[in-house]
GROMACS .gro file of N, CA, C and O in nm:
model
  320
    1ASP      N    1   0.236   0.389  -0.891
    1ASP     CA    2   0.317   0.409  -1.000
    1ASP      C    3   0.380   0.285  -1.045
    1ASP      O    4   0.404   0.277  -1.170
    2ARG      N    5   0.447   0.200  -0.956
    2ARG     CA    6   0.499   0.068  -0.998
    2ARG      C    7   0.439  -0.020  -1.066
    2ARG      O    8   0.476  -0.079  -1.167
    3PHE      N    9   0.296  -0.018  -1.053
    3PHE     CA   10   0.206  -0.121  -1.110
    3PHE      C   11   0.140  -0.046  -1.219
    3PHE      O   12   0.046  -0.107  -1.309
    4GLY      N   13   0.162   0.068  -1.258
    4GLY     CA   14   0.085   0.122  -1.348
    4GLY      C   15  -0.072   0.161  -1.325
    4GLY      O   16  -0.135   0.187  -1.442
    5LEU      N   17  -0.084   0.204  -1.197
    5LEU     CA   18  -0.234   0.196  -1.180
    5LEU      C   19  -0.247   0.339  -1.160
    5LEU      O   20  -0.179   0.411  -1.099
    6GLU      N   21  -0.400   0.386  -1.194
    6GLU     CA   22  -0.413   0.516  -1.166
    6GLU      C   23  -0.531   0.510  -1.035
    6GLU      O   24  -0.635   0.470  -1.068
    7LEU      N   25  -0.452   0.547  -0.927
    7LEU     CA   26  -0.560   0.580  -0.819
    7LEU      C   27  -0.600   0.723  -0.776
    7LEU      O   28  -0.523   0.799  -0.771
    8LEU      N   29  -0.722   0.689  -0.717
    8LEU     CA   30  -0.757   0.826  -0.662
    8LEU      C   31  -0.721   0.868  -0.551
    8LEU      O   32  -0.659   0.784  -0.465
    9PRO      N   33  -0.683   0.992  -0.511
    9PRO     CA   34  -0.641   1.023  -0.373
    9PRO      C   35  -0.712   0.970  -0.258
    9PRO      O   36  -0.650   0.966  -0.128
   10THR      N   37  -0.855   0.962  -0.287
   10THR     CA   38  -0.950   0.927  -0.204
   10THR      C   39  -0.934   0.781  -0.109
   10THR      O   40  -0.971   0.727  -0.030
   11VAL      N   41  -0.823   0.721  -0.183
   11VAL     CA   42  -0.795   0.573  -0.145
   11VAL      C   43  -0.730   0.545  -0.019
   11VAL      O   44  -0.773   0.482   0.045
   12LEU      N   45  -0.673   0.672   0.005
   12LEU     CA   46  -0.620   0.694   0.168
   12LEU      C   47  -0.733   0.686   0.273
   12LEU      O   48  -0.697   0.616   0.372
   13PHE      N   49  -0.846   0.722   0.231
   13PHE     CA   50  -0.962   0.746   0.333
   13PHE      C   51  -1.036   0.605   0.327
   13PHE      O   52  -1.095   0.572   0.417
   14GLU      N   53  -1.053   0.546   0.209
   14GLU     CA   54  -1.098   0.418   0.206
   14GLU      C   55  -1.029   0.299   0.259
   14GLU      O   56  -1.065   0.195   0.312
   15CYS      N   57  -0.883   0.317   0.255
   15CYS     CA   58  -0.797   0.191   0.300
   15CYS      C   59  -0.698   0.283   0.398
   15CYS      O   60  -0.569   0.307   0.371
   16PRO      N   61  -0.741   0.264   0.543
   16PRO     CA   62  -0.653   0.346   0.618
   16PRO      C   63  -0.505   0.293   0.667
   16PRO      O   64  -0.451   0.335   0.739
   17ASP      N   65  -0.497   0.148   0.629
   17ASP     CA   66  -0.370   0.077   0.656
   17ASP      C   67  -0.335   0.013   0.537
   17ASP      O   68  -0.390  -0.024   0.449
   18LEU      N   69  -0.190  -0.046   0.553
   18LEU     CA   70  -0.131  -0.106   0.429
   18LEU      C   71  -0.210  -0.260   0.417
   18LEU      O   72  -0.205  -0.288   0.294
   19THR      N   73  -0.257  -0.319   0.479
   19THR     CA   74  -0.329  -0.434   0.469
   19THR      C   75  -0.460  -0.408   0.407
   19THR      O   76  -0.495  -0.491   0.315
   20THR      N   77  -0.512  -0.310   0.440
   20THR     CA   78  -0.670  -0.291   0.356
   20THR      C   79  -0.626  -0.235   0.228
   20THR      O   80  -0.695  -0.273   0.132
   21PHE      N   81  -0.515  -0.165   0.225
   21PHE     CA   82  -0.488  -0.102   0.106
   21PHE      C   83  -0.439  -0.224   0.022
   21PHE      O   84  -0.492  -0.265  -0.123
   22ALA      N   85  -0.375  -0.325   0.056
   22ALA     CA   86  -0.341  -0.418  -0.038
   22ALA      C   87  -0.491  -0.512  -0.069
   22ALA      O   88  -0.469  -0.546  -0.175
   23ASP      N   89  -0.578  -0.542   0.003
   23ASP     CA   90  -0.696  -0.595  -0.015
   23ASP      C   91  -0.745  -0.531  -0.119
   23ASP      O   92  -0.829  -0.558  -0.220
   24HIS      N   93  -0.765  -0.384  -0.119
   24HIS     CA   94  -0.817  -0.313  -0.224
   24HIS      C   95  -0.743  -0.319  -0.342
   24HIS      O   96  -0.841  -0.349  -0.443
   25LEU      N   97  -0.632  -0.331  -0.343
   25LEU     CA   98  -0.562  -0.341  -0.489
   25LEU      C   99  -0.600  -0.483  -0.536
   25LEU      O  100  -0.618  -0.500  -0.660
   26CYS      N  101  -0.583  -0.595  -0.464
   26CYS     CA  102  -0.631  -0.743  -0.515
   26CYS      C  103  -0.765  -0.729  -0.553
   26CYS      O  104  -0.801  -0.792  -0.659
   27ASP      N  105  -0.882  -0.674  -0.479
   27ASP     CA  106  -0.983  -0.659  -0.537
   27ASP      C  107  -1.038  -0.578  -0.647
   27ASP      O  108  -1.095  -0.623  -0.725
   28ASN      N  109  -0.953  -0.488  -0.661
   28ASN     CA  110  -0.998  -0.374  -0.775
   28ASN      C  111  -0.910  -0.386  -0.886
   28ASN      O  112  -0.936  -0.327  -0.971
   29HIS      N  113  -0.789  -0.424  -0.860
   29HIS     CA  114  -0.687  -0.445  -0.972
   29HIS      C  115  -0.597  -0.552  -0.978
   29HIS      O  116  -0.460  -0.569  -1.019
   30GLY      N  117  -0.659  -0.684  -0.932
   30GLY     CA  118  -0.596  -0.793  -0.921
   30GLY      C  119  -0.499  -0.835  -1.042
   30GLY      O  120  -0.390  -0.869  -0.994
   31ALA      N  121  -0.546  -0.851  -1.147
   31ALA     CA  122  -0.489  -0.881  -1.253
   31ALA      C  123  -0.330  -0.807  -1.262
   31ALA      O  124  -0.220  -0.856  -1.315
   32ALA      N  125  -0.355  -0.680  -1.271
   32ALA     CA  126  -0.238  -0.582  -1.255
   32ALA      C  127  -0.130  -0.599  -1.156
   32ALA      O  128  -0.021  -0.557  -1.187
   33VAL      N  129  -0.171  -0.632  -1.035
   33VAL     CA  130  -0.082  -0.610  -0.940
   33VAL      C  131  -0.038  -0.740  -0.897
   33VAL      O  132   0.086  -0.764  -0.854
   34ALA      N  133  -0.101  -0.871  -0.898
   34ALA     CA  134  -0.049  -1.001  -0.865
   34ALA      C  135  -0.139  -1.112  -0.887
   34ALA      O  136  -0.275  -1.106  -0.919
   35PRO      N  137  -0.109  -1.233  -0.918
   35PRO     CA  138  -0.177  -1.340  -0.923
   35PRO      C  139  -0.293  -1.345  -0.810
   35PRO      O  140  -0.254  -1.311  -0.699
   36PRO      N  141  -0.397  -1.421  -0.820
   36PRO     CA  142  -0.492  -1.427  -0.724
   36PRO      C  143  -0.436  -1.489  -0.590
   36PRO      O  144  -0.475  -1.439  -0.488
   37THR      N  145  -0.339  -1.555  -0.578
   37THR     CA  146  -0.293  -1.647  -0.470
   37THR      C  147  -0.159  -1.568  -0.404
   37THR      O  148  -0.125  -1.634  -0.318
   38ALA      N  149  -0.135  -1.444  -0.467
   38ALA     CA  150  -0.020  -1.370  -0.410
   38ALA      C  151  -0.056  -1.256  -0.336
   38ALA      O  152   0.034  -1.167  -0.341
   39GLU      N  153  -0.150  -1.246  -0.244
   39GLU     CA  154  -0.185  -1.127  -0.178
   39GLU      C  155  -0.098  -1.109  -0.065
   39GLU      O  156  -0.066  -0.984  -0.068
   40LEU      N  157  -0.019  -1.217  -0.002
   40LEU     CA  158   0.082  -1.202   0.102
   40LEU      C  159   0.201  -1.146   0.042
   40LEU      O  160   0.270  -1.058   0.081
   41ASP      N  161   0.241  -1.152  -0.113
   41ASP     CA  162   0.363  -1.111  -0.151
   41ASP      C  163   0.311  -0.954  -0.210
   41ASP      O  164   0.397  -0.892  -0.177
   42LEU      N  165   0.196  -0.948  -0.249
   42LEU     CA  166   0.146  -0.790  -0.241
   42LEU      C  167   0.183  -0.705  -0.109
   42LEU      O  168   0.231  -0.623  -0.119
   43GLU      N  169   0.161  -0.762  -0.021
   43GLU     CA  170   0.127  -0.716   0.122
   43GLU      C  171   0.300  -0.694   0.132
   43GLU      O  172   0.362  -0.596   0.199
   44ARG      N  173   0.373  -0.781   0.121
   44ARG     CA  174   0.530  -0.780   0.120
   44ARG      C  175   0.601  -0.670   0.037
   44ARG      O  176   0.657  -0.578   0.091
   45GLU      N  177   0.535  -0.644  -0.085
   45GLU     CA  178   0.588  -0.556  -0.186
   45GLU      C  179   0.556  -0.398  -0.114
   45GLU      O  180   0.635  -0.308  -0.124
   46LEU      N  181   0.453  -0.416  -0.053
   46LEU     CA  182   0.368  -0.294  -0.014
   46LEU      C  183   0.489  -0.229   0.111
   46LEU      O  184   0.508  -0.113   0.136
   47ARG      N  185   0.495  -0.332   0.194
   47ARG     CA  186   0.574  -0.319   0.302
   47ARG      C  187   0.720  -0.261   0.267
   47ARG      O  188   0.782  -0.159   0.327
   48LEU      N  189   0.765  -0.325   0.165
   48LEU     CA  190   0.904  -0.286   0.128
   48LEU      C  191   0.880  -0.139   0.052
   48LEU      O  192   0.984  -0.067   0.098
   49LEU      N  193   0.788  -0.116  -0.023
   49LEU     CA  194   0.783   0.029  -0.073
   49LEU      C  195   0.749   0.137   0.051
   49LEU      O  196   0.834   0.244   0.026
   50ALA      N  197   0.669   0.081   0.160
   50ALA     CA  198   0.649   0.188   0.239
   50ALA      C  199   0.807   0.197   0.332
   50ALA      O  200   0.820   0.313   0.361
   51ALA      N  201   0.871   0.106   0.325
   51ALA     CA  202   0.987   0.122   0.426
   51ALA      C  203   1.088   0.220   0.335
   51ALA      O  204   1.150   0.301   0.389
   52GLY      N  205   1.102   0.207   0.215
   52GLY     CA  206   1.168   0.286   0.111
   52GLY      C  207   1.143   0.424   0.153
   52GLY      O  208   1.183   0.514   0.151
   53PHE      N  209   1.005   0.462   0.149
   53PHE     CA  210   0.945   0.578   0.158
   53PHE      C  211   0.985   0.648   0.282
   53PHE      O  212   1.032   0.754   0.289
   54LEU      N  213   0.957   0.567   0.401
   54LEU     CA  214   0.993   0.594   0.531
   54LEU      C  215   1.116   0.602   0.583
   54LEU      O  216   1.160   0.651   0.675
   55LEU      N  217   1.201   0.525   0.495
   55LEU     CA  218   1.338   0.522   0.519
   55LEU      C  219   1.381   0.451   0.653
   55LEU      O  220   1.459   0.496   0.723
   56VAL      N  221   1.298   0.357   0.657
   56VAL     CA  222   1.320   0.252   0.791
   56VAL      C  223   1.321   0.094   0.718
   56VAL      O  224   1.305   0.085   0.628
   57ASP      N  225   1.380   0.026   0.829
   57ASP     CA  226   1.379  -0.105   0.791
   57ASP      C  227   1.232  -0.183   0.765
   57ASP      O  228   1.157  -0.127   0.819
   58GLU      N  229   1.231  -0.257   0.674
   58GLU     CA  230   1.098  -0.347   0.652
   58GLU      C  231   1.024  -0.370   0.779
   58GLU      O  232   0.909  -0.372   0.778
   59SER      N  233   1.100  -0.430   0.863
   59SER     CA  234   1.033  -0.516   0.971
   59SER      C  235   0.969  -0.380   1.069
   59SER      O  236   0.910  -0.445   1.167
   60ASP      N  237   1.011  -0.272   1.046
   60ASP     CA  238   0.968  -0.137   1.121
   60ASP      C  239   0.832  -0.095   1.073
   60ASP      O  240   0.773  -0.012   1.128
   61VAL      N  241   0.801  -0.165   0.974
   61VAL     CA  242   0.678  -0.096   0.919
   61VAL      C  243   0.559  -0.181   0.966
   61VAL      O  244   0.529  -0.313   0.937
   62ASP      N  245   0.461  -0.120   1.034
   62ASP     CA  246   0.330  -0.167   1.086
   62ASP      C  247   0.250  -0.168   0.978
   62ASP      O  248   0.171  -0.096   0.945
   63MET      N  249   0.174  -0.301   0.926
   63MET     CA  250   0.096  -0.312   0.835
   63MET      C  251  -0.051  -0.261   0.869
   63MET      O  252  -0.120  -0.243   0.789
   64HIS      N  253  -0.065  -0.256   0.994
   64HIS     CA  254  -0.204  -0.219   1.048
   64HIS      C  255  -0.198  -0.055   1.096
   64HIS      O  256  -0.313  -0.049   1.133
   65ALA      N  257  -0.086  -0.010   1.114
   65ALA     CA  258  -0.089   0.132   1.133
   65ALA      C  259  -0.157   0.213   1.051
   65ALA      O  260  -0.169   0.180   0.921
   66GLU      N  261  -0.210   0.306   1.113
   66GLU     CA  262  -0.275   0.426   1.003
   66GLU      C  263  -0.176   0.463   0.896
   66GLU      O  264  -0.091   0.524   0.970
   67LEU      N  265  -0.257   0.485   0.790
   67LEU     CA  266  -0.131   0.529   0.688
   67LEU      C  267  -0.053   0.681   0.722
   67LEU      O  268   0.013   0.729   0.675
   68LEU      N  269  -0.189   0.767   0.768
   68LEU     CA  270  -0.145   0.912   0.798
   68LEU      C  271  -0.025   0.901   0.901
   68LEU      O  272   0.028   0.996   0.897
   69GLU      N  273  -0.064   0.802   1.000
   69GLU     CA  274   0.033   0.814   1.118
   69GLU      C  275   0.170   0.744   1.081
   69GLU      O  276   0.274   0.790   1.113
   70LEU      N  277   0.191   0.689   0.959
   70LEU     CA  278   0.318   0.646   0.889
   70LEU      C  279   0.372   0.748   0.804
   70LEU      O  280   0.494   0.752   0.815
   71GLY      N  281   0.307   0.871   0.758
   71GLY     CA  282   0.357   0.970   0.707
   71GLY      C  283   0.315   0.978   0.569
   71GLY      O  284   0.364   1.063   0.513
   72PHE      N  285   0.196   0.883   0.536
   72PHE     CA  286   0.168   0.904   0.409
   72PHE      C  287   0.036   1.007   0.386
   72PHE      O  288  -0.027   1.042   0.471
   73ASP      N  289   0.033   1.066   0.287
   73ASP     CA  290  -0.098   1.155   0.247
   73ASP      C  291  -0.149   1.109   0.124
   73ASP      O  292  -0.091   1.013   0.073
   74SER      N  293  -0.249   1.143   0.080
   74SER     CA  294  -0.314   1.099  -0.034
   74SER      C  295  -0.229   1.128  -0.165
   74SER      O  296  -0.248   1.020  -0.246
   75ILE      N  297  -0.143   1.181  -0.183
   75ILE     CA  298  -0.042   1.220  -0.290
   75ILE      C  299   0.044   1.085  -0.288
   75ILE      O  300   0.063   1.015  -0.393
   76THR      N  301   0.101   1.090  -0.171
   76THR     CA  302   0.239   0.982  -0.160
   76THR      C  303   0.178   0.815  -0.167
   76THR      O  304   0.241   0.749  -0.234
   77LEU      N  305   0.054   0.808  -0.104
   77LEU     CA  306   0.000   0.697  -0.136
   77LEU      C  307  -0.030   0.649  -0.271
   77LEU      O  308   0.023   0.531  -0.332
   78THR      N  309  -0.084   0.729  -0.351
   78THR     CA  310  -0.099   0.691  -0.490
   78THR      C  311   0.012   0.691  -0.583
   78THR      O  312   0.035   0.630  -0.675
   79GLU      N  313   0.147   0.746  -0.507
   79GLU     CA  314   0.267   0.734  -0.577
   79GLU      C  315   0.346   0.576  -0.551
   79GLU      O  316   0.422   0.573  -0.618
   80LEU      N  317   0.294   0.525  -0.452
   80LEU     CA  318   0.336   0.401  -0.429
   80LEU      C  319   0.321   0.314  -0.554
   80LEU      O  320   0.368   0.218  -0.607
   0.00000   0.00000   0.00000
């Protein structure tokens, strides 16, 4: 939602964690989400968004944890 992208709910199954999701966004929507050299900035932005959704500190968000384990579902992931 923040980046103005329309993502299919199936992205949750294609990208099981935030790192993979960041890679997917850079690969498929690069110009819309970040300059090519800003992949780490995108990962940090996703970490901040996830922390806000989960109501936890940014440092508590494991970028490699399964999104389903973190509490995301196909709808909430597309709303990031």
